């Protein structure tokens, strides 16, 4: 018992023995995983549910006929569209797509040919395909033989009159001897007799198995005909009733029973056409001529009987809900039918529809609304209904809606080929069943021609289209039947020959959905009997037709193969057909290769398309709009919404003619179309898309309001992924395979067992004994393995696609984004697309993918998404294959005994479980089943070696060796935690546990183990285990290569291994997180603590950090670096002696949107290592380069300053030039900072100024940019002048303009009403002095004359004192000699503005000279001499000028100048 408890397959009681903190289970092997996450499994299950639903529920046949209600009959077939031309170019001639196989001719046995010469009165032939026998009547003799090979001839000769009608029937219960399966009904002119038929099976000496047919010597039952001529016989298989069509126009029943009563006999003849009181009416009052009944047909699915008379009158009888009653519903004469049909096609010729040569009942599984089809001599098919359509919409069983009417609802015109053959004779007979119509016409006097009309190729189309085929038969056809072997015979044949195993024999289900049977069942076989023998042929399935086309064309590159993709099917369905061919003929290497090539060649590619903005209720044409606004869209991923037609296309949108066109499609509803569905295949054809979309939208228009304009606008920014045909084909194929068993119950209860309610059962209740459903599990396993092998062979890229960043970014990237060692990236497995429908994609996300790293095209993105979806279905296949394998092992070991080891709740759950739920069940149930199986062996003291081998082989992901190792490690950890005093033993157990987990580190659940180790205080062991596990999960260091190559998106394998390592390091970092979060006070309070103080805690953290640095595991160190940055250990980080830190910081800066924090750390790391040159380069980068995180202008200037300091610290002469260059850069940066400050002073601040300030604060600009984009743009003349000087650009005129504007701007700034004149002139002088200080030493950028002119004029305008300007200039330390010369030059310039103020300007010169006299010592002796000489020369001139001016000021100045002249003379 302990052996089982140590595995993953713990019973509930055994699991309780483990610690609640430990789950001794392994995570899925991350290297080779066959598991699938729960969400994806649920999505795929929903897809398969919908696919299977649509596999079973084809479009209602009445919808295909475009009939809205019973009173709106329609026509079809009147255009070539309904009979598509399926010919193709082969070699040098046109060839039709083959419809039938090679005809097998089995001649009539020679012994019977002699009997034809003895015919005297009557001869007839026919087929009983249910017993593989043909029959021949010659007068009173009837012969039987096996039509397959002409063997087993037998006859019956105890009838004394010519036999006129024959039928084989299934007897009523307890009316024949036990073991009799069939009875034979023979009618003559005098009696109708019933014989028993049985078969004796024996083996001949040569090994051949023979079923010998035998009859009862005498009739078991018989009745006299009373001179009634019987034309035809028909029996009901379900009830054993026998009906007779008589020449008098009445329908009779041969009633028989096993015993007689007082008022009843064993047999009697009942007239069903007349009421019980018709005998009371005298015969002379009946004026109707007898209309002989020549055909009787029974629809046993609805219990309705139809008769056809010699004059083509059709009668309808209802047999009651149980098939045991009879009541006449109505009839239609040939004239009334022909008149209505002629009126429908607007013709006056009723003879086109007369006479009717055959009728055939349409089973309920074929159509809910159409009940009967009749064939005229011209091949026109007439379809009838017996109940209003609305009565059938909710039918569950036939007894709920008895027929109430009988009306013609559709007329089907035959193809032109039949008309061309009708010149040799009309249609003589026909056979119609399940989509196939056979019409026999006369080729000549002795031979017939057969027209085959088949709908199989167009089952998924919304219009009634048929393929056609004509072939000749030797002889006149007496009877045509389909060979439908019984289920028992099919299963018996499959047991005898595995090659005959089909889905019908594997499932034991009679009615396999048609789309499934076309893939996995045998072709339909037909037999025709003529005087020349029996002709047997197969109706080719589409899979057979494609196979022949591939073989005849020696490959897929042919018109015949393209026919399936371009005309018959849309790409998904055609690809599914190719897949079926490849898997069915996997033993034929050439055919497998050709089918595979076609699968890929014509499947198309996945596409990303712009999402449609069509809204419900809008005026746009819904046919040409994709249904992007609908919650459920079944077609987008499976068809092309463009309905462009060409001359070869059969996807015509033409609607058929209607008697009442106003009813069009308004009343049509889509079957099986829930409002929300994540999987979709309603139908997969362009016709269906057209018809059902209109109906669906019509329905939606009544239920949903029109979408808002805002939503439409939002959708314009979205797009969709449309999967290719090869992707969808896998889902289609798998759904067709699982469809028959999907909803079956998993278990069949054995007799004697009881099922109690789960809420009331007790421990004393009887145990449930059950066995699995009667299914051939190995057949399904083989098919599933074939599909998986095909995917693995043709999709090798699936080995790495599960780690694609593309799908992870598009589907759920918000949930998966985390901060990891490489920054913000997807760390968990990507979420794949699983829907068949169009998936909405965000255009922005696509743009990001397309422009990130290596550019990704939309085609590449679409391929990645599709591969992700195929990967999921492969994982799903792996899962269900293992479950099938476990299912088979349990079945082989007698599950009804194993089930006794399960708890009662699980037993009850399994009893109510369907197979589909079992295939997607969780691991818990599977674990219980395996555990119960192991318990079964152990309780019997049996060896489990073979069982273990079988389990590992059939379900490796459910049962592995690693589970036992991991469980043992958890057990040792648990024991170690319970040891308190013996430290040696505790450490030994911990070491052994860690060593065990190291062995399976690539699959171990590290988080659980590390939690236990943390509790035990083994922190170093956690780090050792995590680093070792990372090495085992990535032994070839693929993740390191991926990291160093900057994580390229196309390296899916590298991304996978990188993620595995990150998961290992996470437990290591979690340990550090827990340590730093431990409060100081709790350390002292803890008992048995391994770290007793904050100092020891810090010491332990530092030790663990050093352990990682010493490990030389670069990715482990990368994870540690990221953790340290996130948790405030930056100062510690830059002091680490790690060879990987430099590369890490540089890489992080590039990948993390150029976050400057990494460069800050990098230059500090260089500075710590005294590598000043590298530190300066990083600082320069910080100062000048753009960054993802904002760096202010002031910080950039500081970075430049620190860079200069770093270079100076290097003490290398080679960096002098670099230092000079950096100083220049710093000067420009300081100028930029001044411009920024100047703009900040402007009030109010406009958006333009704010934008400029933001630009200045975002990066450093060169001097040209500063001039044109800022100084020039905002007319900052002060900074224009500064830029000119800094760049040493000389433009005297521009410089003078700048100074004038500077003066004017300064005055404007101070022009405030609240500012006094004295304050104005003081502040103006101070501001100008501050500006001029930087230029006064360079006369190129300090135009003194121009400045004097501007300042003096401003002084004059503002009423300042005359000495204000010269005093200001003297404060700039300008020499008197320079000033007097400049003033004199300005005066001599005779500017117009001084014409009326000459005395004012001379007064300023006077003040300047006077200023000199007051402070002569401020001037050097040399300058004083030059100044005195100049003034001596100038004063006479100014006196002369003043004498010409006649005003008071000039007179005062004359006196003053004379006084000054005297003073100067004394100096």
CSV table of N, CA, C and O in Angstrom, one decimal, residues 445-522:
chain,number,residue,atom,x,y,z
A,445,UNK,N,-34.2,-1.5,-76.9
A,445,UNK,CA,-35.2,-2.5,-76.6
A,445,UNK,C,-34.7,-3.5,-75.5
A,445,UNK,O,-35.6,-4.0,-74.8
A,446,UNK,N,-33.4,-3.7,-75.4
A,446,UNK,CA,-32.9,-4.7,-74.5
A,446,UNK,C,-32.2,-4.2,-73.3
A,446,UNK,O,-32.0,-4.9,-72.3
A,447,UNK,N,-31.8,-2.9,-73.3
A,447,UNK,CA,-30.9,-2.4,-72.3
A,447,UNK,C,-31.4,-1.1,-71.7
A,447,UNK,O,-32.1,-0.4,-72.4
A,448,UNK,N,-30.9,-0.8,-70.5
A,448,UNK,CA,-31.3,0.4,-69.8
A,448,UNK,C,-30.1,1.3,-69.5
A,448,UNK,O,-28.9,0.9,-69.6
A,449,UNK,N,-30.4,2.6,-69.3
A,449,UNK,CA,-29.5,3.6,-68.8
A,449,UNK,C,-29.9,4.1,-67.5
A,449,UNK,O,-31.0,4.3,-67.2
A,450,UNK,N,-28.9,4.3,-66.6
A,450,UNK,CA,-29.1,4.8,-65.3
A,450,UNK,C,-28.5,6.2,-65.1
A,450,UNK,O,-27.4,6.4,-65.4
A,451,UNK,N,-29.4,7.1,-64.6
A,451,UNK,CA,-28.9,8.4,-64.2
A,451,UNK,C,-28.8,8.5,-62.7
A,451,UNK,O,-29.8,8.2,-62.0
A,452,UNK,N,-27.6,8.9,-62.2
A,452,UNK,CA,-27.4,9.0,-60.8
A,452,UNK,C,-27.3,10.5,-60.4
A,452,UNK,O,-26.5,11.2,-61.0
A,453,UNK,N,-28.1,10.9,-59.6
A,453,UNK,CA,-28.1,12.2,-59.0
A,453,UNK,C,-27.8,12.1,-57.5
A,453,UNK,O,-28.5,11.5,-56.8
A,454,UNK,N,-26.7,12.8,-57.1
A,454,UNK,CA,-26.2,12.6,-55.8
A,454,UNK,C,-25.9,14.0,-55.1
A,454,UNK,O,-25.3,14.9,-55.7
A,455,UNK,N,-26.4,14.1,-53.9
A,455,UNK,CA,-26.2,15.4,-53.2
A,455,UNK,C,-25.0,15.4,-52.2
A,455,UNK,O,-24.8,16.3,-51.5
A,456,UNK,N,-24.3,14.2,-52.1
A,456,UNK,CA,-23.3,14.1,-51.1
A,456,UNK,C,-22.2,15.2,-51.2
A,456,UNK,O,-21.8,15.6,-50.2
A,457,UNK,N,-21.9,15.6,-52.4
A,457,UNK,CA,-20.8,16.6,-52.5
A,457,UNK,C,-21.3,17.9,-52.0
A,457,UNK,O,-20.4,18.8,-51.7
A,458,UNK,N,-22.6,18.1,-52.0
A,458,UNK,CA,-23.1,19.5,-51.7
A,458,UNK,C,-23.9,19.5,-50.4
A,458,UNK,O,-24.8,20.3,-50.2
A,459,UNK,N,-23.6,18.6,-49.5
A,459,UNK,CA,-24.4,18.5,-48.2
A,459,UNK,C,-24.3,19.8,-47.4
A,459,UNK,O,-25.2,20.2,-46.7
A,460,UNK,N,-23.1,20.5,-47.6
A,460,UNK,CA,-22.9,21.7,-46.8
A,460,UNK,C,-23.3,23.0,-47.5
A,460,UNK,O,-23.0,24.1,-47.1
A,461,UNK,N,-24.0,22.8,-48.7
A,461,UNK,CA,-24.5,24.0,-49.4
A,461,UNK,C,-25.9,24.3,-49.0
A,461,UNK,O,-26.7,23.4,-48.6
A,462,UNK,N,-26.3,25.5,-49.2
A,462,UNK,CA,-27.6,25.9,-48.8
A,462,UNK,C,-28.6,25.8,-50.0
A,462,UNK,O,-29.8,26.1,-49.8
A,463,UNK,N,-28.1,25.5,-51.1
A,463,UNK,CA,-29.0,25.3,-52.3
A,463,UNK,C,-29.0,23.8,-52.7
A,463,UNK,O,-28.0,23.1,-52.4
A,464,UNK,N,-30.0,23.4,-53.3
A,464,UNK,CA,-30.2,22.0,-53.7
A,464,UNK,C,-29.4,21.7,-54.9
A,464,UNK,O,-29.9,21.9,-56.1
A,465,UNK,N,-28.1,21.4,-54.8
A,465,UNK,CA,-27.3,21.0,-55.9
A,465,UNK,C,-27.0,19.6,-55.9
A,465,UNK,O,-26.9,18.9,-54.8
A,466,UNK,N,-26.8,19.0,-57.1
A,466,UNK,CA,-26.5,17.6,-57.2
A,466,UNK,C,-25.5,17.4,-58.3
A,466,UNK,O,-25.4,18.1,-59.3
A,467,UNK,N,-24.7,16.4,-58.0
A,467,UNK,CA,-23.8,15.9,-59.1
A,467,UNK,C,-24.5,14.9,-59.9
A,467,UNK,O,-25.5,14.3,-59.4
A,468,UNK,N,-24.1,14.6,-61.1
A,468,UNK,CA,-24.8,13.7,-62.0
A,468,UNK,C,-23.9,12.8,-62.7
A,468,UNK,O,-22.7,13.1,-62.9
A,469,UNK,N,-24.4,11.6,-63.0
A,469,UNK,CA,-23.6,10.6,-63.6
A,469,UNK,C,-24.5,9.7,-64.4
A,469,UNK,O,-25.6,9.3,-63.9
A,470,UNK,N,-24.1,9.3,-65.6
A,470,UNK,CA,-25.0,8.4,-66.4
A,470,UNK,C,-24.1,7.2,-66.8
A,470,UNK,O,-23.0,7.3,-67.3
A,471,UNK,N,-24.7,6.0,-66.7
A,471,UNK,CA,-24.0,4.8,-67.1
A,471,UNK,C,-25.0,3.8,-67.6
A,471,UNK,O,-26.2,3.9,-67.4
A,472,UNK,N,-24.5,2.9,-68.4
A,472,UNK,CA,-25.4,1.9,-69.1
A,472,UNK,C,-25.3,0.6,-68.3
A,472,UNK,O,-24.3,0.2,-67.8
A,473,UNK,N,-26.5,-0.1,-68.4
A,473,UNK,CA,-26.6,-1.5,-67.8
A,473,UNK,C,-27.1,-2.4,-68.9
A,473,UNK,O,-28.0,-2.1,-69.6
A,474,UNK,N,-26.5,-3.6,-68.9
A,474,UNK,CA,-26.9,-4.6,-69.9
A,474,UNK,C,-28.2,-5.2,-69.4
A,474,UNK,O,-28.2,-5.8,-68.3
A,475,UNK,N,-29.2,-5.1,-70.2
A,475,UNK,CA,-30.5,-5.7,-69.8
A,475,UNK,C,-31.5,-4.7,-69.2
A,475,UNK,O,-31.1,-3.5,-69.0
A,476,UNK,N,-32.7,-5.1,-69.1
A,476,UNK,CA,-33.8,-4.3,-68.5
A,476,UNK,C,-33.8,-4.5,-67.0
A,476,UNK,O,-33.8,-5.6,-66.5
A,477,UNK,N,-33.7,-3.4,-66.3
A,477,UNK,CA,-33.6,-3.4,-64.8
A,477,UNK,C,-35.0,-3.7,-64.2
A,477,UNK,O,-35.9,-3.0,-64.4
A,478,UNK,N,-35.0,-4.8,-63.4
A,478,UNK,CA,-36.2,-5.2,-62.8
A,478,UNK,C,-36.3,-4.5,-61.4
A,478,UNK,O,-37.4,-4.2,-60.9
A,479,UNK,N,-35.2,-4.4,-60.7
A,479,UNK,CA,-35.2,-3.9,-59.4
A,479,UNK,C,-33.9,-3.3,-59.0
A,479,UNK,O,-32.8,-3.8,-59.5
A,480,UNK,N,-33.9,-2.3,-58.2
A,480,UNK,CA,-32.7,-1.6,-57.8
A,480,UNK,C,-32.8,-1.4,-56.2
A,480,UNK,O,-33.8,-0.9,-55.8
A,481,UNK,N,-31.8,-1.8,-55.5
A,481,UNK,CA,-31.8,-1.7,-54.0
A,481,UNK,C,-30.5,-1.3,-53.5
A,481,UNK,O,-29.4,-1.6,-54.2
A,482,UNK,N,-30.5,-0.6,-52.4
A,482,UNK,CA,-29.2,-0.3,-51.7
A,482,UNK,C,-28.9,-1.4,-50.8
A,482,UNK,O,-29.7,-1.9,-50.1
A,483,UNK,N,-27.6,-1.8,-50.8
A,483,UNK,CA,-27.1,-2.9,-49.9
A,483,UNK,C,-26.8,-2.3,-48.6
A,483,UNK,O,-25.8,-1.6,-48.4
A,484,UNK,N,-27.7,-2.5,-47.6
A,484,UNK,CA,-27.5,-2.0,-46.3
A,484,UNK,C,-27.3,-3.1,-45.3
A,484,UNK,O,-28.4,-3.6,-44.8
A,485,UNK,N,-26.1,-3.6,-45.0
A,485,UNK,CA,-26.0,-4.7,-44.1
A,485,UNK,C,-26.4,-4.3,-42.7
A,485,UNK,O,-26.3,-3.1,-42.3
A,486,UNK,N,-26.9,-5.2,-41.9
A,486,UNK,CA,-27.3,-4.9,-40.5
A,486,UNK,C,-26.1,-4.7,-39.7
A,486,UNK,O,-24.9,-5.0,-40.0
A,487,UNK,N,-26.3,-4.1,-38.5
A,487,UNK,CA,-25.2,-3.8,-37.6
A,487,UNK,C,-24.5,-5.0,-37.1
A,487,UNK,O,-23.3,-5.1,-37.0
A,488,UNK,N,-25.3,-6.1,-36.9
A,488,UNK,CA,-24.7,-7.3,-36.4
A,488,UNK,C,-23.8,-7.9,-37.4
A,488,UNK,O,-22.7,-8.4,-37.1
A,489,UNK,N,-24.2,-7.9,-38.7
A,489,UNK,CA,-23.4,-8.4,-39.7
A,489,UNK,C,-22.1,-7.6,-39.9
A,489,UNK,O,-21.0,-8.1,-40.2
A,490,UNK,N,-22.3,-6.3,-39.7
A,490,UNK,CA,-21.1,-5.4,-39.8
A,490,UNK,C,-20.1,-5.7,-38.7
A,490,UNK,O,-18.9,-5.8,-39.0
A,491,UNK,N,-20.5,-5.8,-37.5
A,491,UNK,CA,-19.6,-6.1,-36.4
A,491,UNK,C,-19.0,-7.5,-36.5
A,491,UNK,O,-17.9,-7.7,-36.2
A,492,UNK,N,-19.8,-8.5,-37.0
A,492,UNK,CA,-19.3,-9.8,-37.2
A,492,UNK,C,-18.2,-9.8,-38.2
A,492,UNK,O,-17.1,-10.4,-38.1
A,493,UNK,N,-18.4,-9.1,-39.3
A,493,UNK,CA,-17.4,-9.0,-40.4
A,493,UNK,C,-16.1,-8.3,-39.9
A,493,UNK,O,-15.0,-8.7,-40.2
A,494,UNK,N,-16.3,-7.3,-39.0
A,494,UNK,CA,-15.1,-6.6,-38.5
A,494,UNK,C,-14.3,-7.5,-37.6
A,494,UNK,O,-13.1,-7.3,-37.5
A,495,UNK,N,-14.9,-8.4,-36.9
A,495,UNK,CA,-14.2,-9.3,-36.0
A,495,UNK,C,-13.4,-10.3,-36.8
A,495,UNK,O,-12.3,-10.7,-36.4
A,496,UNK,N,-14.0,-10.7,-37.9
A,496,UNK,CA,-13.3,-11.7,-38.8
A,496,UNK,C,-12.2,-11.0,-39.6
A,496,UNK,O,-11.2,-11.7,-39.9
A,497,UNK,N,-12.3,-9.8,-39.9
A,497,UNK,CA,-11.3,-9.1,-40.7
A,497,UNK,C,-11.2,-7.6,-40.2
A,497,UNK,O,-12.1,-6.8,-40.4
A,498,UNK,N,-10.0,-7.3,-39.6
A,498,UNK,CA,-9.8,-6.0,-39.1
A,498,UNK,C,-9.9,-4.9,-40.1
A,498,UNK,O,-10.2,-3.8,-39.8
A,499,UNK,N,-9.6,-5.2,-41.4
A,499,UNK,CA,-9.7,-4.2,-42.4
A,499,UNK,C,-11.1,-3.8,-42.7
A,499,UNK,O,-11.3,-2.7,-43.3
A,500,UNK,N,-12.1,-4.5,-42.2
A,500,UNK,CA,-13.5,-4.2,-42.4
A,500,UNK,C,-14.0,-3.4,-41.2
A,500,UNK,O,-15.2,-3.0,-41.2
A,501,UNK,N,-13.1,-3.1,-40.3
A,501,UNK,CA,-13.6,-2.3,-39.1
A,501,UNK,C,-13.9,-0.9,-39.5
A,501,UNK,O,-13.1,-0.2,-40.2
A,502,UNK,N,-15.1,-0.4,-39.2
A,502,UNK,CA,-15.5,0.9,-39.5
A,502,UNK,C,-16.1,1.6,-38.3
A,502,UNK,O,-16.1,1.0,-37.2
A,503,UNK,N,-16.4,2.8,-38.4
A,503,UNK,CA,-17.0,3.6,-37.3
A,503,UNK,C,-18.3,3.0,-36.8
A,503,UNK,O,-18.6,3.0,-35.6
A,504,UNK,N,-19.0,2.4,-37.7
A,504,UNK,CA,-20.3,1.8,-37.3
A,504,UNK,C,-20.0,0.5,-36.5
A,504,UNK,O,-20.7,0.3,-35.4
A,505,UNK,N,-19.1,-0.3,-36.9
A,505,UNK,CA,-18.8,-1.5,-36.1
A,505,UNK,C,-18.0,-1.1,-34.8
A,505,UNK,O,-18.2,-1.8,-33.8
A,506,UNK,N,-17.2,0.0,-34.8
A,506,UNK,CA,-16.5,0.3,-33.6
A,506,UNK,C,-17.4,0.9,-32.5
A,506,UNK,O,-17.2,0.8,-31.4
A,507,UNK,N,-18.4,1.6,-33.0
A,507,UNK,CA,-19.3,2.2,-32.0
A,507,UNK,C,-20.6,1.4,-31.6
A,507,UNK,O,-21.1,1.6,-30.6
A,508,UNK,N,-20.9,0.5,-32.5
A,508,UNK,CA,-22.2,-0.2,-32.3
A,508,UNK,C,-23.4,0.6,-32.5
A,508,UNK,O,-24.5,0.3,-31.9
A,509,UNK,N,-23.3,1.7,-33.3
A,509,UNK,CA,-24.4,2.6,-33.5
A,509,UNK,C,-24.9,2.5,-34.9
A,509,UNK,O,-24.1,2.5,-35.9
A,510,UNK,N,-26.2,2.3,-35.1
A,510,UNK,CA,-26.8,2.1,-36.4
A,510,UNK,C,-26.7,3.3,-37.3
A,510,UNK,O,-26.3,3.3,-38.4
A,511,UNK,N,-27.2,4.4,-36.7
A,511,UNK,CA,-27.4,5.7,-37.5
A,511,UNK,C,-26.2,6.6,-37.2
A,511,UNK,O,-26.3,7.4,-36.3
A,512,UNK,N,-25.2,6.4,-38.0
A,512,UNK,CA,-24.0,7.3,-37.9
A,512,UNK,C,-24.3,8.6,-38.6
A,512,UNK,O,-24.8,8.5,-39.7
A,513,UNK,N,-24.0,9.8,-38.1
A,513,UNK,CA,-24.1,11.0,-38.8
A,513,UNK,C,-23.5,10.9,-40.2
A,513,UNK,O,-22.4,10.3,-40.4
A,514,UNK,N,-24.1,11.5,-41.2
A,514,UNK,CA,-23.7,11.2,-42.6
A,514,UNK,C,-22.3,11.8,-42.8
A,514,UNK,O,-21.5,11.1,-43.5
A,515,UNK,N,-22.0,12.9,-42.3
A,515,UNK,CA,-20.7,13.5,-42.5
A,515,UNK,C,-19.6,12.6,-41.8
A,515,UNK,O,-18.5,12.6,-42.3
A,516,UNK,N,-19.9,11.9,-40.8
A,516,UNK,CA,-18.9,11.0,-40.1
A,516,UNK,C,-18.8,9.7,-40.9
A,516,UNK,O,-17.7,9.2,-41.1
A,517,UNK,N,-19.9,9.2,-41.4
A,517,UNK,CA,-19.9,8.0,-42.2
A,517,UNK,C,-19.1,8.1,-43.5
A,517,UNK,O,-18.5,7.2,-44.0
A,518,UNK,N,-19.2,9.3,-44.1
A,518,UNK,CA,-18.4,9.5,-45.3
A,518,UNK,C,-16.9,9.4,-45.1
A,518,UNK,O,-16.2,9.1,-46.0
A,519,UNK,N,-16.5,9.7,-43.9
A,519,UNK,CA,-15.0,9.6,-43.6
A,519,UNK,C,-14.6,8.3,-43.1
A,519,UNK,O,-13.6,7.8,-43.5
A,520,UNK,N,-15.5,7.6,-42.3
A,520,UNK,CA,-15.0,6.5,-41.6
A,520,UNK,C,-15.9,5.2,-41.8
A,520,UNK,O,-15.6,4.2,-41.1
A,521,UNK,N,-16.9,5.3,-42.7
A,521,UNK,CA,-17.7,4.1,-42.9
A,521,UNK,C,-17.4,3.6,-44.4
A,521,UNK,O,-16.7,4.3,-45.1
A,522,UNK,N,-18.0,2.5,-44.7
A,522,UNK,CA,-17.8,1.9,-46.0
A,522,UNK,C,-18.7,2.7,-47.0
A,522,UNK,O,-19.7,3.3,-46.7
